[in-house]
Amino acid sequence: MTEEREDDFVGCDTWAAMVSWLAESLPEIPVGVTIDFGPKDMLLDDVLDADDFEDDPLEALCAQIVVLQHGRFLVRRSRVVMEANSYISHDASAATPNRWFEDDPAGDCTAGAIYVDDAHLAAEICVTWLSSESRDEGPLDFGFDVSEAIPLPGSAQAEPAWTIDDFLRRLGH
């Protein structure tokens, strides 16, 4: 979560509201965007080196949704901070949907991942993980960070139909 938005962050009062907000938002988010959920009070230092994560992962309850092509989502769950990975392709049409994967090529997804073709199911998996594992914490104790996909240099692009502000506006901004 960025510091400049933290003061204005409204969030969701209930887990059900968080599922609804996320499920309604996901279909409008462009391919390649990664949404990371984690403790709201955990702000990572910008100078953290990628090697720091491998040597001593930061423990935190986290979930991540990666928007893939053809309406597919990758939901990752972890008890350590996950990096926003750069995937070779966002076409996961050959991946088996609705099947848990325990193996993680990045090594930071400690509690499995799943491909799903339904935005509501992706939201449910993400939010249920956070709510069931967080003990007494509520949805307002979690924040998120969005890694926006950017076009390759020199490639043609249409004007983006979605912005991070659209995502935040759904939370009452």
JSON list of C-alpha atoms in Angstrom, two decimals:
[
{"chain": "A", "resi": 1, "resn": "MET", "atom": "CA", "xyz": [0.00, 0.00, 0.00]},
{"chain": "A", "resi": 2, "resn": "THR", "atom": "CA", "xyz": [1.38, 3.39, -0.85]},
{"chain": "A", "resi": 3, "resn": "GLU", "atom": "CA", "xyz": [1.89, 5.89, 1.93]},
{"chain": "A", "resi": 4, "resn": "GLU", "atom": "CA", "xyz": [0.19, 8.75, 0.05]},
{"chain": "A", "resi": 5, "resn": "ARG", "atom": "CA", "xyz": [-3.09, 6.80, -0.17]},
{"chain": "A", "resi": 6, "resn": "GLU", "atom": "CA", "xyz": [-3.01, 5.34, 3.34]},
{"chain": "A", "resi": 7, "resn": "ASP", "atom": "CA", "xyz": [-4.56, 8.38, 5.05]},
{"chain": "A", "resi": 8, "resn": "ASP", "atom": "CA", "xyz": [-7.52, 8.32, 2.65]},
{"chain": "A", "resi": 9, "resn": "PHE", "atom": "CA", "xyz": [-7.96, 4.54, 2.61]},
{"chain": "A", "resi": 10, "resn": "VAL", "atom": "CA", "xyz": [-11.52, 3.62, 3.51]},
{"chain": "A", "resi": 11, "resn": "GLY", "atom": "CA", "xyz": [-11.44, -0.15, 3.15]},
{"chain": "A", "resi": 12, "resn": "CYS", "atom": "CA", "xyz": [-14.26, -2.58, 3.76]},
{"chain": "A", "resi": 13, "resn": "ASP", "atom": "CA", "xyz": [-15.97, -2.94, 7.13]},
{"chain": "A", "resi": 14, "resn": "THR", "atom": "CA", "xyz": [-16.83, -6.62, 6.69]},
{"chain": "A", "resi": 15, "resn": "TRP", "atom": "CA", "xyz": [-15.28, -9.61, 4.99]},
{"chain": "A", "resi": 16, "resn": "ALA", "atom": "CA", "xyz": [-18.44, -9.97, 2.87]},
{"chain": "A", "resi": 17, "resn": "ALA", "atom": "CA", "xyz": [-18.08, -6.37, 1.66]},
{"chain": "A", "resi": 18, "resn": "MET", "atom": "CA", "xyz": [-14.45, -7.08, 0.78]},
{"chain": "A", "resi": 19, "resn": "VAL", "atom": "CA", "xyz": [-15.48, -10.09, -1.30]},
{"chain": "A", "resi": 20, "resn": "SER", "atom": "CA", "xyz": [-18.15, -8.05, -3.11]},
{"chain": "A", "resi": 21, "resn": "TRP", "atom": "CA", "xyz": [-15.81, -5.12, -3.82]},
{"chain": "A", "resi": 22, "resn": "LEU", "atom": "CA", "xyz": [-13.07, -7.39, -5.10]},
{"chain": "A", "resi": 23, "resn": "ALA", "atom": "CA", "xyz": [-15.40, -9.62, -7.17]},
{"chain": "A", "resi": 24, "resn": "GLU", "atom": "CA", "xyz": [-16.99, -6.58, -8.82]},
{"chain": "A", "resi": 25, "resn": "SER", "atom": "CA", "xyz": [-13.60, -4.97, -9.53]},
{"chain": "A", "resi": 26, "resn": "LEU", "atom": "CA", "xyz": [-11.64, -7.93, -10.90]},
{"chain": "A", "resi": 27, "resn": "PRO", "atom": "CA", "xyz": [-13.38, -8.25, -14.31]},
{"chain": "A", "resi": 28, "resn": "GLU", "atom": "CA", "xyz": [-12.48, -4.62, -15.12]},
{"chain": "A", "resi": 29, "resn": "ILE", "atom": "CA", "xyz": [-8.80, -4.90, -14.22]},
{"chain": "A", "resi": 30, "resn": "PRO", "atom": "CA", "xyz": [-6.42, -5.34, -17.16]},
{"chain": "A", "resi": 31, "resn": "VAL", "atom": "CA", "xyz": [-4.31, -8.42, -17.77]},
{"chain": "A", "resi": 32, "resn": "GLY", "atom": "CA", "xyz": [-0.97, -8.36, -16.01]},
{"chain": "A", "resi": 33, "resn": "VAL", "atom": "CA", "xyz": [-2.07, -6.43, -12.92]},
{"chain": "A", "resi": 34, "resn": "THR", "atom": "CA", "xyz": [-1.12, -8.00, -9.57]},
{"chain": "A", "resi": 35, "resn": "ILE", "atom": "CA", "xyz": [-3.00, -7.16, -6.37]},
{"chain": "A", "resi": 36, "resn": "ASP", "atom": "CA", "xyz": [-1.16, -7.96, -3.13]},
{"chain": "A", "resi": 37, "resn": "PHE", "atom": "CA", "xyz": [-3.00, -8.06, 0.20]},
{"chain": "A", "resi": 38, "resn": "GLY", "atom": "CA", "xyz": [-1.18, -7.95, 3.52]},
{"chain": "A", "resi": 39, "resn": "PRO", "atom": "CA", "xyz": [-1.09, -6.28, 6.93]},
{"chain": "A", "resi": 40, "resn": "LYS", "atom": "CA", "xyz": [-2.01, -2.63, 6.55]},
{"chain": "A", "resi": 41, "resn": "ASP", "atom": "CA", "xyz": [0.67, -1.51, 8.98]},
{"chain": "A", "resi": 42, "resn": "MET", "atom": "CA", "xyz": [3.48, -3.28, 7.10]},
{"chain": "A", "resi": 43, "resn": "LEU", "atom": "CA", "xyz": [5.19, -0.85, 4.74]},
{"chain": "A", "resi": 44, "resn": "LEU", "atom": "CA", "xyz": [8.13, -2.40, 2.96]},
{"chain": "A", "resi": 45, "resn": "ASP", "atom": "CA", "xyz": [11.28, -0.37, 2.64]},
{"chain": "A", "resi": 46, "resn": "ASP", "atom": "CA", "xyz": [11.87, 0.61, -0.98]},
{"chain": "A", "resi": 47, "resn": "VAL", "atom": "CA", "xyz": [15.52, -0.39, -0.70]},
{"chain": "A", "resi": 48, "resn": "LEU", "atom": "CA", "xyz": [14.84, -4.02, 0.18]},
{"chain": "A", "resi": 49, "resn": "ASP", "atom": "CA", "xyz": [16.84, -6.17, -2.18]},
{"chain": "A", "resi": 50, "resn": "ALA", "atom": "CA", "xyz": [15.21, -9.22, -3.78]},
{"chain": "A", "resi": 51, "resn": "ASP", "atom": "CA", "xyz": [17.96, -11.30, -2.16]},
{"chain": "A", "resi": 52, "resn": "ASP", "atom": "CA", "xyz": [16.70, -10.21, 1.28]},
{"chain": "A", "resi": 53, "resn": "PHE", "atom": "CA", "xyz": [13.47, -12.15, 0.69]},
{"chain": "A", "resi": 54, "resn": "GLU", "atom": "CA", "xyz": [15.32, -15.37, -0.14]},
{"chain": "A", "resi": 55, "resn": "ASP", "atom": "CA", "xyz": [17.62, -15.22, 2.88]},
{"chain": "A", "resi": 56, "resn": "ASP", "atom": "CA", "xyz": [15.08, -14.26, 5.50]},
{"chain": "A", "resi": 57, "resn": "PRO", "atom": "CA", "xyz": [11.46, -13.97, 4.27]},
{"chain": "A", "resi": 58, "resn": "LEU", "atom": "CA", "xyz": [9.29, -11.46, 6.12]},
{"chain": "A", "resi": 59, "resn": "GLU", "atom": "CA", "xyz": [6.51, -13.30, 7.94]},
{"chain": "A", "resi": 60, "resn": "ALA", "atom": "CA", "xyz": [3.06, -11.89, 7.24]},
{"chain": "A", "resi": 61, "resn": "LEU", "atom": "CA", "xyz": [-0.33, -13.20, 6.24]},
{"chain": "A", "resi": 62, "resn": "CYS", "atom": "CA", "xyz": [-0.62, -12.36, 2.53]},
{"chain": "A", "resi": 63, "resn": "ALA", "atom": "CA", "xyz": [-2.70, -13.12, -0.52]},
{"chain": "A", "resi": 64, "resn": "GLN", "atom": "CA", "xyz": [-2.15, -12.18, -4.14]},
{"chain": "A", "resi": 65, "resn": "ILE", "atom": "CA", "xyz": [-4.34, -12.14, -7.24]},
{"chain": "A", "resi": 66, "resn": "VAL", "atom": "CA", "xyz": [-2.78, -11.96, -10.70]},
{"chain": "A", "resi": 67, "resn": "VAL", "atom": "CA", "xyz": [-5.12, -11.02, -13.56]},
{"chain": "A", "resi": 68, "resn": "LEU", "atom": "CA", "xyz": [-4.46, -13.35, -16.50]},
{"chain": "A", "resi": 69, "resn": "GLN", "atom": "CA", "xyz": [-5.83, -13.56, -20.04]},
{"chain": "A", "resi": 70, "resn": "HIS", "atom": "CA", "xyz": [-9.24, -14.97, -20.98]},
{"chain": "A", "resi": 71, "resn": "GLY", "atom": "CA", "xyz": [-10.89, -14.12, -17.65]},
{"chain": "A", "resi": 72, "resn": "ARG", "atom": "CA", "xyz": [-8.57, -16.32, -15.61]},
{"chain": "A", "resi": 73, "resn": "PHE", "atom": "CA", "xyz": [-7.04, -15.37, -12.26]},
{"chain": "A", "resi": 74, "resn": "LEU", "atom": "CA", "xyz": [-4.12, -16.81, -10.30]},
{"chain": "A", "resi": 75, "resn": "VAL", "atom": "CA", "xyz": [-4.73, -16.67, -6.54]},
{"chain": "A", "resi": 76, "resn": "ARG", "atom": "CA", "xyz": [-1.65, -17.19, -4.36]},
{"chain": "A", "resi": 77, "resn": "ARG", "atom": "CA", "xyz": [-1.64, -17.54, -0.55]},
{"chain": "A", "resi": 78, "resn": "SER", "atom": "CA", "xyz": [1.27, -17.21, 1.81]},
{"chain": "A", "resi": 79, "resn": "ARG", "atom": "CA", "xyz": [2.48, -16.67, 5.35]},
{"chain": "A", "resi": 80, "resn": "VAL", "atom": "CA", "xyz": [5.42, -14.61, 4.08]},
{"chain": "A", "resi": 81, "resn": "VAL", "atom": "CA", "xyz": [5.57, -11.46, 1.96]},
{"chain": "A", "resi": 82, "resn": "MET", "atom": "CA", "xyz": [5.30, -12.36, -1.72]},
{"chain": "A", "resi": 83, "resn": "GLU", "atom": "CA", "xyz": [6.94, -10.49, -4.55]},
{"chain": "A", "resi": 84, "resn": "ALA", "atom": "CA", "xyz": [5.00, -9.30, -7.58]},
{"chain": "A", "resi": 85, "resn": "ASN", "atom": "CA", "xyz": [6.43, -11.71, -10.12]},
{"chain": "A", "resi": 86, "resn": "SER", "atom": "CA", "xyz": [6.99, -10.99, -13.76]},
{"chain": "A", "resi": 87, "resn": "TYR", "atom": "CA", "xyz": [5.53, -13.94, -15.63]},
{"chain": "A", "resi": 88, "resn": "ILE", "atom": "CA", "xyz": [6.70, -15.00, -19.10]},
{"chain": "A", "resi": 89, "resn": "SER", "atom": "CA", "xyz": [3.11, -15.01, -20.30]},
{"chain": "A", "resi": 90, "resn": "HIS", "atom": "CA", "xyz": [-0.28, -14.07, -18.93]},
{"chain": "A", "resi": 91, "resn": "ASP", "atom": "CA", "xyz": [-1.96, -16.77, -21.02]},
{"chain": "A", "resi": 92, "resn": "ALA", "atom": "CA", "xyz": [-2.79, -19.55, -18.57]},
{"chain": "A", "resi": 93, "resn": "SER", "atom": "CA", "xyz": [-5.19, -21.36, -20.89]},
{"chain": "A", "resi": 94, "resn": "ALA", "atom": "CA", "xyz": [-3.10, -24.54, -20.66]},
{"chain": "A", "resi": 95, "resn": "ALA", "atom": "CA", "xyz": [-3.15, -24.48, -16.83]},
{"chain": "A", "resi": 96, "resn": "THR", "atom": "CA", "xyz": [-5.69, -26.66, -15.06]},
{"chain": "A", "resi": 97, "resn": "PRO", "atom": "CA", "xyz": [-8.29, -24.46, -13.37]},
{"chain": "A", "resi": 98, "resn": "ASN", "atom": "CA", "xyz": [-9.73, -25.19, -9.92]},
{"chain": "A", "resi": 99, "resn": "ARG", "atom": "CA", "xyz": [-6.82, -27.38, -8.84]},
{"chain": "A", "resi": 100, "resn": "TRP", "atom": "CA", "xyz": [-4.49, -26.45, -5.97]},
{"chain": "A", "resi": 101, "resn": "PHE", "atom": "CA", "xyz": [-0.80, -26.22, -6.68]},
{"chain": "A", "resi": 102, "resn": "GLU", "atom": "CA", "xyz": [1.56, -26.61, -3.75]},
{"chain": "A", "resi": 103, "resn": "ASP", "atom": "CA", "xyz": [4.75, -26.16, -5.78]},
{"chain": "A", "resi": 104, "resn": "ASP", "atom": "CA", "xyz": [5.74, -22.57, -6.40]},
{"chain": "A", "resi": 105, "resn": "PRO", "atom": "CA", "xyz": [8.50, -21.60, -8.84]},
{"chain": "A", "resi": 106, "resn": "ALA", "atom": "CA", "xyz": [9.07, -18.32, -6.98]},
{"chain": "A", "resi": 107, "resn": "GLY", "atom": "CA", "xyz": [9.33, -20.01, -3.58]},
{"chain": "A", "resi": 108, "resn": "ASP", "atom": "CA", "xyz": [7.39, -17.33, -1.69]},
{"chain": "A", "resi": 109, "resn": "CYS", "atom": "CA", "xyz": [3.90, -18.81, -1.96]},
{"chain": "A", "resi": 110, "resn": "THR", "atom": "CA", "xyz": [3.80, -20.96, 1.19]},
{"chain": "A", "resi": 111, "resn": "ALA", "atom": "CA", "xyz": [0.12, -21.96, 1.23]},
{"chain": "A", "resi": 112, "resn": "GLY", "atom": "CA", "xyz": [-0.67, -22.91, -2.35]},
{"chain": "A", "resi": 113, "resn": "ALA", "atom": "CA", "xyz": [-2.04, -21.33, -5.47]},
{"chain": "A", "resi": 114, "resn": "ILE", "atom": "CA", "xyz": [-4.97, -21.94, -7.78]},
{"chain": "A", "resi": 115, "resn": "TYR", "atom": "CA", "xyz": [-6.12, -20.81, -11.22]},
{"chain": "A", "resi": 116, "resn": "VAL", "atom": "CA", "xyz": [-9.80, -19.88, -11.39]},
{"chain": "A", "resi": 117, "resn": "ASP", "atom": "CA", "xyz": [-12.04, -18.63, -14.17]},
{"chain": "A", "resi": 118, "resn": "ASP", "atom": "CA", "xyz": [-14.51, -16.82, -11.93]},
{"chain": "A", "resi": 119, "resn": "ALA", "atom": "CA", "xyz": [-13.88, -13.40, -10.37]},
{"chain": "A", "resi": 120, "resn": "HIS", "atom": "CA", "xyz": [-16.18, -14.10, -7.43]},
{"chain": "A", "resi": 121, "resn": "LEU", "atom": "CA", "xyz": [-14.41, -17.38, -6.67]},
{"chain": "A", "resi": 122, "resn": "ALA", "atom": "CA", "xyz": [-11.01, -15.63, -6.85]},
{"chain": "A", "resi": 123, "resn": "ALA", "atom": "CA", "xyz": [-12.26, -12.99, -4.41]},
{"chain": "A", "resi": 124, "resn": "GLU", "atom": "CA", "xyz": [-13.73, -15.64, -2.07]},
{"chain": "A", "resi": 125, "resn": "ILE", "atom": "CA", "xyz": [-10.49, -17.65, -1.99]},
{"chain": "A", "resi": 126, "resn": "CYS", "atom": "CA", "xyz": [-8.39, -14.56, -1.29]},
{"chain": "A", "resi": 127, "resn": "VAL", "atom": "CA", "xyz": [-10.65, -13.09, 1.39]},
{"chain": "A", "resi": 128, "resn": "THR", "atom": "CA", "xyz": [-11.46, -16.41, 3.05]},
{"chain": "A", "resi": 129, "resn": "TRP", "atom": "CA", "xyz": [-7.75, -17.09, 3.44]},
{"chain": "A", "resi": 130, "resn": "LEU", "atom": "CA", "xyz": [-7.20, -13.72, 5.11]},
{"chain": "A", "resi": 131, "resn": "SER", "atom": "CA", "xyz": [-10.27, -13.98, 7.35]},
{"chain": "A", "resi": 132, "resn": "SER", "atom": "CA", "xyz": [-9.73, -17.58, 8.45]},
{"chain": "A", "resi": 133, "resn": "GLU", "atom": "CA", "xyz": [-6.02, -17.17, 9.19]},
{"chain": "A", "resi": 134, "resn": "SER", "atom": "CA", "xyz": [-6.05, -13.69, 10.76]},
{"chain": "A", "resi": 135, "resn": "ARG", "atom": "CA", "xyz": [-7.55, -14.61, 14.14]},
{"chain": "A", "resi": 136, "resn": "ASP", "atom": "CA", "xyz": [-9.09, -11.46, 15.63]},
{"chain": "A", "resi": 137, "resn": "GLU", "atom": "CA", "xyz": [-8.18, -9.08, 12.83]},
{"chain": "A", "resi": 138, "resn": "GLY", "atom": "CA", "xyz": [-10.78, -7.69, 10.47]},
{"chain": "A", "resi": 139, "resn": "PRO", "atom": "CA", "xyz": [-10.66, -6.49, 6.86]},
{"chain": "A", "resi": 140, "resn": "LEU", "atom": "CA", "xyz": [-9.67, -2.98, 7.95]},
{"chain": "A", "resi": 141, "resn": "ASP", "atom": "CA", "xyz": [-6.40, -4.44, 9.27]},
{"chain": "A", "resi": 142, "resn": "PHE", "atom": "CA", "xyz": [-5.38, -5.34, 5.72]},
{"chain": "A", "resi": 143, "resn": "GLY", "atom": "CA", "xyz": [-4.16, -3.12, 2.95]},
{"chain": "A", "resi": 144, "resn": "PHE", "atom": "CA", "xyz": [-3.26, -3.78, -0.63]},
{"chain": "A", "resi": 145, "resn": "ASP", "atom": "CA", "xyz": [-0.73, -2.83, -3.23]},
{"chain": "A", "resi": 146, "resn": "VAL", "atom": "CA", "xyz": [-1.37, -2.90, -6.96]},
{"chain": "A", "resi": 147, "resn": "SER", "atom": "CA", "xyz": [1.39, -3.56, -9.46]},
{"chain": "A", "resi": 148, "resn": "GLU", "atom": "CA", "xyz": [0.11, -2.16, -12.72]},
{"chain": "A", "resi": 149, "resn": "ALA", "atom": "CA", "xyz": [1.09, -3.74, -16.00]},
{"chain": "A", "resi": 150, "resn": "ILE", "atom": "CA", "xyz": [2.93, -1.38, -18.33]},
{"chain": "A", "resi": 151, "resn": "PRO", "atom": "CA", "xyz": [3.47, -1.76, -22.08]},
{"chain": "A", "resi": 152, "resn": "LEU", "atom": "CA", "xyz": [6.83, -2.68, -23.50]},
{"chain": "A", "resi": 153, "resn": "PRO", "atom": "CA", "xyz": [8.84, 0.29, -24.83]},
{"chain": "A", "resi": 154, "resn": "GLY", "atom": "CA", "xyz": [8.03, 1.06, -28.46]},
{"chain": "A", "resi": 155, "resn": "SER", "atom": "CA", "xyz": [4.86, -1.05, -28.53]},
{"chain": "A", "resi": 156, "resn": "ALA", "atom": "CA", "xyz": [1.55, 0.42, -29.59]},
{"chain": "A", "resi": 157, "resn": "GLN", "atom": "CA", "xyz": [-1.02, 0.74, -26.86]},
{"chain": "A", "resi": 158, "resn": "ALA", "atom": "CA", "xyz": [-4.60, 1.86, -26.60]},
{"chain": "A", "resi": 159, "resn": "GLU", "atom": "CA", "xyz": [-5.57, 4.35, -23.94]},
{"chain": "A", "resi": 160, "resn": "PRO", "atom": "CA", "xyz": [-6.05, 2.32, -20.76]},
{"chain": "A", "resi": 161, "resn": "ALA", "atom": "CA", "xyz": [-9.67, 1.85, -19.78]},
{"chain": "A", "resi": 162, "resn": "TRP", "atom": "CA", "xyz": [-8.78, 1.22, -16.13]},
{"chain": "A", "resi": 163, "resn": "THR", "atom": "CA", "xyz": [-6.70, 2.98, -13.52]},
{"chain": "A", "resi": 164, "resn": "ILE", "atom": "CA", "xyz": [-5.83, 2.37, -9.89]},
{"chain": "A", "resi": 165, "resn": "ASP", "atom": "CA", "xyz": [-8.16, 5.27, -9.07]},
{"chain": "A", "resi": 166, "resn": "ASP", "atom": "CA", "xyz": [-11.08, 3.26, -10.52]},
{"chain": "A", "resi": 167, "resn": "PHE", "atom": "CA", "xyz": [-10.20, 0.46, -8.12]},
{"chain": "A", "resi": 168, "resn": "LEU", "atom": "CA", "xyz": [-10.02, 2.83, -5.14]},
{"chain": "A", "resi": 169, "resn": "ARG", "atom": "CA", "xyz": [-13.23, 4.65, -6.10]},
{"chain": "A", "resi": 170, "resn": "ARG", "atom": "CA", "xyz": [-15.13, 1.41, -5.48]},
{"chain": "A", "resi": 171, "resn": "LEU", "atom": "CA", "xyz": [-14.02, 1.71, -1.85]},
{"chain": "A", "resi": 172, "resn": "GLY", "atom": "CA", "xyz": [-15.63, 5.12, -1.45]},
{"chain": "A", "resi": 173, "resn": "HIS", "atom": "CA", "xyz": [-12.90, 7.52, -2.53]}
]
